[in-house]
GROMACS .gro file of N, CA and C in nm:
model
  492
    1MET      N    1   0.594  -4.494   7.444
    1MET     CA    2   0.638  -4.485   7.583
    1MET      C    3   0.771  -4.558   7.602
    2LEU      N    4   0.785  -4.678   7.543
    2LEU     CA    5   0.908  -4.755   7.554
    2LEU      C    6   1.025  -4.677   7.495
    3ASP      N    7   1.001  -4.607   7.384
    3ASP     CA    8   1.107  -4.528   7.322
    3ASP      C    9   1.156  -4.418   7.415
    4ILE      N   10   1.064  -4.356   7.486
    4ILE     CA   11   1.100  -4.249   7.580
    4ILE      C   12   1.184  -4.307   7.694
    5CYS      N   13   1.142  -4.422   7.748
    5CYS     CA   14   1.217  -4.486   7.857
    5CYS      C   15   1.357  -4.526   7.811
    6GLU      N   16   1.367  -4.580   7.690
    6GLU     CA   17   1.499  -4.618   7.638
    6GLU      C   18   1.587  -4.496   7.618
    7ALA      N   19   1.529  -4.386   7.571
    7ALA     CA   20   1.607  -4.263   7.551
    7ALA      C   21   1.656  -4.209   7.685
    8ILE      N   22   1.570  -4.212   7.787
    8ILE     CA   23   1.610  -4.165   7.921
    8ILE      C   24   1.721  -4.255   7.977
    9HIS      N   25   1.703  -4.385   7.960
    9HIS     CA   26   1.803  -4.480   8.008
    9HIS      C   27   1.938  -4.454   7.939
   10LEU      N   28   1.937  -4.435   7.809
   10LEU     CA   29   2.059  -4.407   7.735
   10LEU      C   30   2.123  -4.277   7.783
   11ASP      N   31   2.042  -4.174   7.805
   11ASP     CA   32   2.096  -4.047   7.856
   11ASP      C   33   2.163  -4.066   7.992
   12LEU      N   34   2.101  -4.145   8.079
   12LEU     CA   35   2.160  -4.171   8.210
   12LEU      C   36   2.293  -4.245   8.198
   13LEU      N   37   2.298  -4.344   8.109
   13LEU     CA   38   2.423  -4.417   8.088
   13LEU      C   39   2.533  -4.325   8.037
   14VAL      N   40   2.499  -4.239   7.943
   14VAL     CA   41   2.597  -4.144   7.888
   14VAL      C   42   2.644  -4.047   7.996
   15GLN      N   43   2.552  -4.000   8.081
   15GLN     CA   44   2.589  -3.910   8.189
   15GLN      C   45   2.682  -3.978   8.289
   16ARG      N   46   2.652  -4.105   8.323
   16ARG     CA   47   2.739  -4.180   8.415
   16ARG      C   48   2.878  -4.198   8.356
   17LEU      N   49   2.884  -4.236   8.228
   17LEU     CA   50   3.013  -4.254   8.162
   17LEU      C   51   3.089  -4.122   8.159
   18ASP      N   52   3.021  -4.015   8.126
   18ASP     CA   53   3.085  -3.884   8.121
   18ASP      C   54   3.139  -3.846   8.258
   19ALA      N   55   3.061  -3.870   8.363
   19ALA     CA   56   3.106  -3.839   8.499
   19ALA      C   57   3.229  -3.921   8.535
   20ARG      N   58   3.230  -4.049   8.498
   20ARG     CA   59   3.345  -4.134   8.528
   20ARG      C   60   3.469  -4.086   8.454
   21LEU      N   61   3.454  -4.046   8.329
   21LEU     CA   62   3.569  -4.000   8.252
   21LEU      C   63   3.622  -3.868   8.305
   22VAL      N   64   3.532  -3.778   8.346
   22VAL     CA   65   3.575  -3.649   8.399
   22VAL      C   66   3.656  -3.669   8.526
   23HIS      N   67   3.617  -3.765   8.610
   23HIS     CA   68   3.682  -3.784   8.739
   23HIS      C   69   3.779  -3.901   8.741
   24PHE      N   70   3.812  -3.950   8.625
   24PHE     CA   71   3.901  -4.065   8.616
   24PHE      C   72   4.044  -4.023   8.645
   25ASP      N   73   4.111  -4.095   8.731
   25ASP     CA   74   4.249  -4.066   8.770
   25ASP      C   75   4.338  -4.182   8.725
   26PRO      N   76   4.400  -4.172   8.609
   26PRO     CA   77   4.479  -4.284   8.557
   26PRO      C   78   4.601  -4.318   8.642
   27ASP      N   79   4.644  -4.225   8.727
   27ASP     CA   80   4.760  -4.253   8.812
   27ASP      C   81   4.727  -4.349   8.926
   28ARG      N   82   4.600  -4.367   8.956
   28ARG     CA   83   4.562  -4.457   9.064
   28ARG      C   84   4.517  -4.593   9.015
   29THR      N   85   4.499  -4.608   8.886
   29THR     CA   86   4.455  -4.736   8.832
   29THR      C   87   4.576  -4.824   8.804
   30VAL      N   88   4.550  -4.953   8.784
   30VAL     CA   89   4.658  -5.049   8.763
   30VAL      C   90   4.631  -5.128   8.636
   31SER      N   91   4.730  -5.132   8.549
   31SER     CA   92   4.719  -5.210   8.426
   31SER      C   93   4.799  -5.339   8.443
   32ILE      N   94   4.780  -5.431   8.353
   32ILE     CA   95   4.856  -5.556   8.358
   32ILE      C   96   5.006  -5.527   8.338
   33ALA      N   97   5.038  -5.419   8.268
   33ALA     CA   98   5.179  -5.380   8.252
   33ALA      C   99   5.238  -5.338   8.387
   34HIS      N  100   5.157  -5.268   8.469
   34HIS     CA  101   5.203  -5.233   8.604
   34HIS      C  102   5.230  -5.360   8.685
   35VAL      N  103   5.140  -5.456   8.674
   35VAL     CA  104   5.154  -5.581   8.748
   35VAL      C  105   5.281  -5.653   8.703
   36ASP      N  106   5.305  -5.657   8.574
   36ASP     CA  107   5.424  -5.724   8.521
   36ASP      C  108   5.553  -5.661   8.575
   37ALA      N  109   5.549  -5.532   8.602
   37ALA     CA  110   5.669  -5.461   8.649
   37ALA      C  111   5.689  -5.472   8.801
   38MET      N  112   5.591  -5.526   8.872
   38MET     CA  113   5.602  -5.537   9.017
   38MET      C  114   5.703  -5.642   9.058
   39ASN      N  115   5.774  -5.615   9.168
   39ASN     CA  116   5.858  -5.720   9.226
   39ASN      C  117   5.767  -5.815   9.304
   40THR      N  118   5.822  -5.921   9.356
   40THR     CA  119   5.742  -6.024   9.423
   40THR      C  120   5.665  -5.967   9.542
   41ASP      N  121   5.730  -5.884   9.624
   41ASP     CA  122   5.663  -5.826   9.741
   41ASP      C  123   5.547  -5.736   9.701
   42ASP      N  124   5.569  -5.651   9.600
   42ASP     CA  125   5.463  -5.561   9.554
   42ASP      C  126   5.347  -5.639   9.493
   43PHE      N  127   5.380  -5.744   9.418
   43PHE     CA  128   5.277  -5.829   9.357
   43PHE      C  129   5.191  -5.892   9.468
   44GLU      N  130   5.255  -5.942   9.569
   44GLU     CA  131   5.184  -6.003   9.681
   44GLU      C  132   5.095  -5.901   9.753
   45LYS      N  133   5.146  -5.783   9.780
   45LYS     CA  134   5.067  -5.679   9.847
   45LYS      C  135   4.949  -5.637   9.761
   46PHE      N  136   4.973  -5.627   9.632
   46PHE     CA  137   4.865  -5.588   9.541
   46PHE      C  138   4.756  -5.696   9.537
   47LEU      N  139   4.797  -5.822   9.529
   47LEU     CA  140   4.699  -5.930   9.529
   47LEU      C  141   4.620  -5.932   9.660
   48ALA      N  142   4.687  -5.907   9.771
   48ALA     CA  143   4.616  -5.901   9.899
   48ALA      C  144   4.508  -5.794   9.893
   49ALA      N  145   4.540  -5.678   9.835
   49ALA     CA  146   4.440  -5.571   9.821
   49ALA      C  147   4.325  -5.615   9.730
   50LEU      N  148   4.357  -5.681   9.619
   50LEU     CA  149   4.252  -5.729   9.529
   50LEU      C  150   4.160  -5.830   9.598
   51PHE      N  151   4.219  -5.923   9.672
   51PHE     CA  152   4.139  -6.023   9.740
   51PHE      C  153   4.055  -5.961   9.852
   52ARG      N  154   4.107  -5.857   9.916
   52ARG     CA  155   4.026  -5.787  10.017
   52ARG      C  156   3.904  -5.723   9.951
   53ILE      N  157   3.925  -5.662   9.835
   53ILE     CA  158   3.814  -5.602   9.761
   53ILE      C  159   3.711  -5.710   9.725
   54ALA      N  160   3.759  -5.831   9.696
   54ALA     CA  161   3.670  -5.941   9.660
   54ALA      C  162   3.603  -6.004   9.782
   55GLY      N  163   3.630  -5.953   9.901
   55GLY     CA  164   3.562  -6.000  10.021
   55GLY      C  165   3.640  -6.095  10.108
   56PHE      N  166   3.767  -6.114  10.079
   56PHE     CA  167   3.851  -6.202  10.162
   56PHE      C  168   3.911  -6.123  10.277
   57GLU      N  169   3.930  -6.190  10.389
   57GLU     CA  170   4.011  -6.135  10.497
   57GLU      C  171   4.148  -6.200  10.484
   58ILE      N  172   4.249  -6.124  10.449
   58ILE     CA  173   4.384  -6.176  10.433
   58ILE      C  174   4.453  -6.160  10.568
   59ASP      N  175   4.499  -6.272  10.624
   59ASP     CA  176   4.550  -6.266  10.760
   59ASP      C  177   4.697  -6.297  10.777
   60GLU      N  178   4.762  -6.356  10.680
   60GLU     CA  179   4.902  -6.393  10.702
   60GLU      C  180   4.966  -6.427  10.568
   61THR      N  181   5.096  -6.404  10.560
   61THR     CA  182   5.171  -6.433  10.438
   61THR      C  183   5.301  -6.503  10.474
   62ARG      N  184   5.338  -6.598  10.391
   62ARG     CA  185   5.466  -6.669  10.409
   62ARG      C  186   5.537  -6.677  10.274
   63PRO      N  187   5.669  -6.664  10.277
   63PRO     CA  188   5.743  -6.681  10.152
   63PRO      C  189   5.723  -6.823  10.099
   64GLY      N  190   5.710  -6.834   9.969
   64GLY     CA  191   5.689  -6.965   9.909
   64GLY      C  192   5.811  -7.016   9.836
   65GLY      N  193   5.926  -6.958   9.863
   65GLY     CA  194   6.047  -7.003   9.797
   65GLY      C  195   6.058  -6.947   9.657
   66ASP      N  196   6.117  -7.026   9.569
   66ASP     CA  197   6.143  -6.981   9.432
   66ASP      C  198   6.014  -6.963   9.351
   67ARG      N  199   5.908  -7.026   9.396
   67ARG     CA  200   5.786  -7.025   9.314
   67ARG      C  201   5.678  -6.935   9.372
   68GLY      N  202   5.713  -6.822   9.429
   68GLY     CA  203   5.614  -6.726   9.473
   68GLY      C  204   5.594  -6.725   9.623
   69SER      N  205   5.484  -6.664   9.665
   69SER     CA  206   5.453  -6.652   9.806
   69SER      C  207   5.315  -6.711   9.834
   70VAL      N  208   5.289  -6.733   9.960
   70VAL     CA  209   5.164  -6.794  10.002
   70VAL      C  210   5.094  -6.700  10.098
   71MET      N  211   4.968  -6.669  10.068
   71MET     CA  212   4.884  -6.588  10.156
   71MET      C  213   4.772  -6.676  10.209
   72PHE      N  214   4.724  -6.641  10.325
   72PHE     CA  215   4.610  -6.712  10.382
   72PHE      C  216   4.497  -6.614  10.400
   73GLY      N  217   4.380  -6.657  10.366
   73GLY     CA  218   4.264  -6.571  10.380
   73GLY      C  219   4.141  -6.651  10.418
   74THR      N  220   4.039  -6.578  10.451
   74THR     CA  221   3.912  -6.640  10.488
   74THR      C  222   3.801  -6.569  10.413
   75GLN      N  223   3.709  -6.649  10.361
   75GLN     CA  224   3.590  -6.594  10.298
   75GLN      C  225   3.476  -6.692  10.321
   76PHE      N  226   3.363  -6.641  10.368
   76PHE     CA  227   3.245  -6.723  10.395
   76PHE      C  228   3.277  -6.838  10.490
   77GLY      N  229   3.366  -6.812  10.586
   77GLY     CA  230   3.400  -6.913  10.685
   77GLY      C  231   3.496  -7.020  10.638
   78LYS      N  232   3.546  -7.007  10.516
   78LYS     CA  233   3.642  -7.105  10.464
   78LYS      C  234   3.781  -7.044  10.462
   79ARG      N  235   3.877  -7.121  10.509
   79ARG     CA  236   4.018  -7.079  10.506
   79ARG      C  237   4.075  -7.118  10.370
   80VAL      N  238   4.141  -7.023  10.306
   80VAL     CA  239   4.191  -7.041  10.170
   80VAL      C  240   4.339  -7.005  10.165
   81VAL      N  241   4.417  -7.090  10.099
   81VAL     CA  242   4.556  -7.057  10.072
   81VAL      C  243   4.561  -6.999   9.930
   82ILE      N  244   4.632  -6.887   9.916
   82ILE     CA  245   4.645  -6.820   9.787
   82ILE      C  246   4.794  -6.818   9.753
   83HIS      N  247   4.828  -6.890   9.649
   83HIS     CA  248   4.967  -6.899   9.605
   83HIS      C  249   4.987  -6.797   9.494
   84ALA      N  250   5.068  -6.694   9.519
   84ALA     CA  251   5.091  -6.584   9.426
   84ALA      C  252   5.221  -6.604   9.352
   85ILE      N  253   5.213  -6.602   9.218
   85ILE     CA  254   5.332  -6.624   9.136
   85ILE      C  255   5.344  -6.515   9.030
   86SER      N  256   5.444  -6.430   9.046
   86SER     CA  257   5.474  -6.330   8.945
   86SER      C  258   5.575  -6.392   8.850
   87GLU      N  259   5.537  -6.404   8.725
   87GLU     CA  260   5.618  -6.482   8.630
   87GLU      C  261   5.617  -6.417   8.493
   88SER      N  262   5.725  -6.432   8.421
   88SER     CA  263   5.728  -6.382   8.284
   88SER      C  264   5.702  -6.494   8.184
   89GLY      N  265   5.716  -6.618   8.227
   89GLY     CA  266   5.688  -6.732   8.139
   89GLY      C  267   5.566  -6.806   8.187
   90SER      N  268   5.549  -6.928   8.142
   90SER     CA  269   5.435  -7.009   8.183
   90SER      C  270   5.457  -7.067   8.323
   91VAL      N  271   5.348  -7.087   8.395
   91VAL     CA  272   5.353  -7.143   8.529
   91VAL      C  273   5.326  -7.293   8.518
   92ALA      N  274   5.419  -7.372   8.569
   92ALA     CA  275   5.414  -7.518   8.555
   92ALA      C  276   5.337  -7.583   8.669
   93ALA      N  277   5.322  -7.713   8.659
   93ALA     CA  278   5.247  -7.792   8.757
   93ALA      C  279   5.308  -7.785   8.897
   94ALA      N  280   5.437  -7.757   8.908
   94ALA     CA  281   5.501  -7.749   9.040
   94ALA      C  282   5.434  -7.644   9.128
   95ALA      N  283   5.388  -7.534   9.069
   95ALA     CA  284   5.320  -7.431   9.146
   95ALA      C  285   5.187  -7.483   9.201
   96VAL      N  286   5.118  -7.562   9.122
   96VAL     CA  287   4.992  -7.623   9.168
   96VAL      C  288   5.021  -7.724   9.279
   97GLN      N  289   5.130  -7.799   9.263
   97GLN     CA  290   5.169  -7.894   9.368
   97GLN      C  291   5.197  -7.821   9.498
   98ASP      N  292   5.262  -7.704   9.490
   98ASP     CA  293   5.287  -7.624   9.610
   98ASP      C  294   5.156  -7.582   9.677
   99ALA      N  295   5.058  -7.545   9.597
   99ALA     CA  296   4.928  -7.505   9.652
   99ALA      C  297   4.857  -7.623   9.717
  100ILE      N  298   4.866  -7.740   9.655
  100ILE     CA  299   4.806  -7.861   9.713
  100ILE      C  300   4.872  -7.890   9.847
  101SER      N  301   5.005  -7.884   9.851
  101SER     CA  302   5.078  -7.909   9.976
  101SER      C  303   5.039  -7.808  10.084
  102ALA      N  304   5.035  -7.680  10.048
  102ALA     CA  305   5.000  -7.576  10.145
  102ALA      C  306   4.858  -7.595  10.196
  103ARG      N  307   4.766  -7.631  10.107
  103ARG     CA  308   4.628  -7.656  10.149
  103ARG      C  309   4.623  -7.767  10.255
  104ASN      N  310   4.701  -7.871  10.232
  104ASN     CA  311   4.701  -7.985  10.325
  104ASN      C  312   4.776  -7.954  10.455
  105VAL      N  313   4.895  -7.897  10.443
  105VAL     CA  314   4.978  -7.869  10.561
  105VAL      C  315   4.911  -7.769  10.654
  106TYR      N  316   4.850  -7.666  10.598
  106TYR     CA  317   4.792  -7.560  10.680
  106TYR      C  318   4.641  -7.579  10.701
  107ALA      N  319   4.590  -7.696  10.667
  107ALA     CA  320   4.449  -7.732  10.691
  107ALA      C  321   4.352  -7.628  10.634
  108CYS      N  322   4.374  -7.592  10.509
  108CYS     CA  323   4.285  -7.497  10.443
  108CYS      C  324   4.174  -7.572  10.369
  109ASP      N  325   4.062  -7.505  10.349
  109ASP     CA  326   3.950  -7.564  10.278
  109ASP      C  327   3.969  -7.560  10.127
  110ASP      N  328   4.029  -7.452  10.079
  110ASP     CA  329   4.048  -7.432   9.935
  110ASP      C  330   4.186  -7.375   9.908
  111ALA      N  331   4.223  -7.381   9.780
  111ALA     CA  332   4.351  -7.322   9.737
  111ALA      C  333   4.331  -7.254   9.602
  112ILE      N  334   4.403  -7.144   9.584
  112ILE     CA  335   4.399  -7.067   9.460
  112ILE      C  336   4.543  -7.037   9.420
  113VAL      N  337   4.573  -7.052   9.293
  113VAL     CA  338   4.703  -7.010   9.240
  113VAL      C  339   4.676  -6.892   9.147
  114VAL      N  340   4.745  -6.780   9.173
  114VAL     CA  341   4.726  -6.658   9.095
  114VAL      C  342   4.857  -6.620   9.030
  115THR      N  343   4.851  -6.586   8.901
  115THR     CA  344   4.970  -6.543   8.830
  115THR      C  345   4.937  -6.433   8.731
  116ASN      N  346   5.039  -6.360   8.693
  116ASN     CA  347   5.025  -6.261   8.587
  116ASN      C  348   5.062  -6.322   8.452
  117ALA      N  349   5.083  -6.452   8.450
  117ALA     CA  350   5.121  -6.525   8.328
  117ALA      C  351   5.010  -6.624   8.293
  118TYR      N  352   5.047  -6.731   8.227
  118TYR     CA  353   4.953  -6.836   8.190
  118TYR      C  354   5.001  -6.968   8.249
  119PHE      N  355   4.909  -7.062   8.263
  119PHE     CA  356   4.941  -7.194   8.316
  119PHE      C  357   4.966  -7.292   8.202
  120THR      N  358   5.059  -7.383   8.226
  120THR     CA  359   5.082  -7.490   8.128
  120THR      C  360   4.963  -7.586   8.132
  121ARG      N  361   4.954  -7.669   8.031
  121ARG     CA  362   4.847  -7.769   8.025
  121ARG      C  363   4.855  -7.864   8.145
  122SER      N  364   4.977  -7.905   8.182
  122SER     CA  365   4.992  -7.997   8.295
  122SER      C  366   4.948  -7.930   8.426
  123ALA      N  367   4.975  -7.800   8.441
  123ALA     CA  368   4.931  -7.728   8.561
  123ALA      C  369   4.779  -7.722   8.566
  124THR      N  370   4.717  -7.695   8.453
  124THR     CA  371   4.572  -7.688   8.445
  124THR      C  372   4.508  -7.823   8.474
  125ASP      N  373   4.565  -7.928   8.415
  125ASP     CA  374   4.512  -8.063   8.439
  125ASP      C  375   4.522  -8.103   8.586
  126LEU      N  376   4.638  -8.075   8.647
  126LEU     CA  377   4.656  -8.108   8.788
  126LEU      C  378   4.560  -8.028   8.876
  127ALA      N  379   4.545  -7.901   8.847
  127ALA     CA  380   4.454  -7.816   8.925
  127ALA      C  381   4.310  -7.867   8.915
  128ASN      N  382   4.269  -7.903   8.796
  128ASN     CA  383   4.134  -7.957   8.778
  128ASN      C  384   4.115  -8.085   8.857
  129ALA      N  385   4.213  -8.172   8.855
  129ALA     CA  386   4.204  -8.300   8.927
  129ALA      C  387   4.203  -8.280   9.078
  130ALA      N  388   4.274  -8.178   9.126
  130ALA     CA  389   4.289  -8.158   9.270
  130ALA      C  390   4.191  -8.055   9.327
  131GLY      N  391   4.112  -7.993   9.241
  131GLY     CA  392   4.017  -7.893   9.289
  131GLY      C  393   4.082  -7.762   9.330
  132ILE      N  394   4.187  -7.725   9.259
  132ILE     CA  395   4.258  -7.599   9.286
  132ILE      C  396   4.211  -7.495   9.185
  133ALA      N  397   4.174  -7.378   9.232
  133ALA     CA  398   4.131  -7.271   9.143
  133ALA      C  399   4.254  -7.202   9.085
  134LEU      N  400   4.249  -7.172   8.956
  134LEU     CA  401   4.358  -7.102   8.889
  134LEU      C  402   4.309  -6.967   8.839
  135ILE      N  403   4.390  -6.865   8.863
  135ILE     CA  404   4.363  -6.732   8.809
  135ILE      C  405   4.485  -6.694   8.726
  136ASP      N  406   4.465  -6.691   8.595
  136ASP     CA  407   4.576  -6.659   8.504
  136ASP      C  408   4.569  -6.513   8.462
  137ARG      N  409   4.649  -6.478   8.367
  137ARG     CA  410   4.660  -6.340   8.320
  137ARG      C  411   4.525  -6.282   8.276
  138VAL      N  412   4.446  -6.362   8.205
  138VAL     CA  413   4.317  -6.314   8.155
  138VAL      C  414   4.222  -6.286   8.272
  139GLU      N  415   4.212  -6.378   8.365
  139GLU     CA  416   4.124  -6.357   8.481
  139GLU      C  417   4.177  -6.246   8.570
  140LEU      N  418   4.308  -6.235   8.583
  140LEU     CA  419   4.366  -6.127   8.662
  140LEU      C  420   4.328  -5.993   8.601
  141GLN      N  421   4.327  -5.985   8.468
  141GLN     CA  422   4.286  -5.861   8.401
  141GLN      C  423   4.141  -5.829   8.436
  142ASN      N  424   4.055  -5.929   8.447
  142ASN     CA  425   3.916  -5.905   8.488
  142ASN      C  426   3.911  -5.846   8.628
  143TYR      N  427   3.992  -5.900   8.720
  143TYR     CA  428   3.999  -5.845   8.855
  143TYR      C  429   4.051  -5.701   8.852
  144LEU      N  430   4.150  -5.675   8.766
  144LEU     CA  431   4.204  -5.539   8.755
  144LEU      C  432   4.096  -5.443   8.705
  145ASP      N  433   4.015  -5.489   8.610
  145ASP     CA  434   3.907  -5.404   8.560
  145ASP      C  435   3.811  -5.366   8.673
  146GLU      N  436   3.778  -5.464   8.757
  146GLU     CA  437   3.689  -5.438   8.872
  146GLU      C  438   3.758  -5.344   8.972
  147TYR      N  439   3.885  -5.368   8.999
  147TYR     CA  440   3.963  -5.285   9.089
  147TYR      C  441   3.965  -5.140   9.038
  148ASN      N  442   3.994  -5.123   8.910
  148ASN     CA  443   4.001  -4.990   8.851
  148ASN      C  444   3.864  -4.921   8.853
  149LEU      N  445   3.759  -4.997   8.830
  149LEU     CA  446   3.624  -4.940   8.836
  149LEU      C  447   3.594  -4.888   8.976
  150ARG      N  448   3.631  -4.965   9.077
  150ARG     CA  449   3.608  -4.921   9.216
  150ARG      C  450   3.689  -4.797   9.249
  151ILE      N  451   3.812  -4.791   9.200
  151ILE     CA  452   3.894  -4.672   9.223
  151ILE      C  453   3.828  -4.552   9.156
  152THR      N  454   3.782  -4.571   9.033
  152THR     CA  455   3.718  -4.462   8.960
  152THR      C  456   3.592  -4.416   9.031
  153GLU      N  457   3.511  -4.510   9.078
  153GLU     CA  458   3.389  -4.472   9.149
  153GLU      C  459   3.419  -4.402   9.281
  154ALA      N  460   3.520  -4.450   9.353
  154ALA     CA  461   3.558  -4.385   9.478
  154ALA      C  462   3.610  -4.244   9.452
  155TYR      N  463   3.688  -4.230   9.345
  155TYR     CA  464   3.740  -4.099   9.308
  155TYR      C  465   3.626  -4.005   9.273
  156GLN      N  466   3.529  -4.057   9.200
  156GLN     CA  467   3.413  -3.978   9.160
  156GLN      C  468   3.335  -3.930   9.282
  157GLU      N  469   3.315  -4.021   9.380
  157GLU     CA  470   3.240  -3.985   9.501
  157GLU      C  471   3.310  -3.875   9.578
  158VAL      N  472   3.442  -3.880   9.585
  158VAL     CA  473   3.517  -3.778   9.658
  158VAL      C  474   3.519  -3.647   9.581
  159ALA      N  475   3.540  -3.655   9.449
  159ALA     CA  476   3.553  -3.536   9.368
  159ALA      C  477   3.421  -3.462   9.349
  160ASN      N  478   3.312  -3.538   9.338
  160ASN     CA  479   3.183  -3.476   9.313
  160ASN      C  480   3.073  -3.563   9.371
  161PRO      N  481   3.043  -3.549   9.500
  161PRO     CA  482   2.945  -3.635   9.565
  161PRO      C  483   2.805  -3.627   9.503
  162ALA      N  484   2.772  -3.516   9.437
  162ALA     CA  485   2.639  -3.502   9.377
  162ALA      C  486   2.619  -3.598   9.261
  163LEU      N  487   2.728  -3.642   9.196
  163LEU     CA  488   2.717  -3.732   9.081
  163LEU      C  489   2.715  -3.878   9.123
  164ALA      N  490   2.751  -3.907   9.244
  164ALA     CA  491   2.761  -4.048   9.288
  164ALA      C  492   2.624  -4.111   9.306
   0.00000   0.00000   0.00000
């Protein structure tokens, strides 16, 4: 009996994968290469969309000077500052200091620094000491995977509602 259930389960997984591949629209998905090619404004808009998908209400954005932009959002009743940095090199501790300052100046509960690059050791150490969340290239790719999965599922629902 267990063998039959496992075979049925495997068939269902294969059918779901097949349906996703049939209805997959690569023009609507986003890769890390797309993110790397974005200008600062596009990067900020894209991150706002990602954070909305993650359940944040993004309510306001301010330029952050040379080191990116600052978004404000709310999730679970907590106000969060999100410091967005599109970078080709490593992100230094100064970006974390900016997030700490923004958290304090704008009376936010939490702060997050997001980049398409990696953080230096000093940035990571400072963030850990100050309770600042860091999202680097690897974690951003995880968010992109979730974003792309949702796009694929939405596309599948529109293209063939019987398979959803």
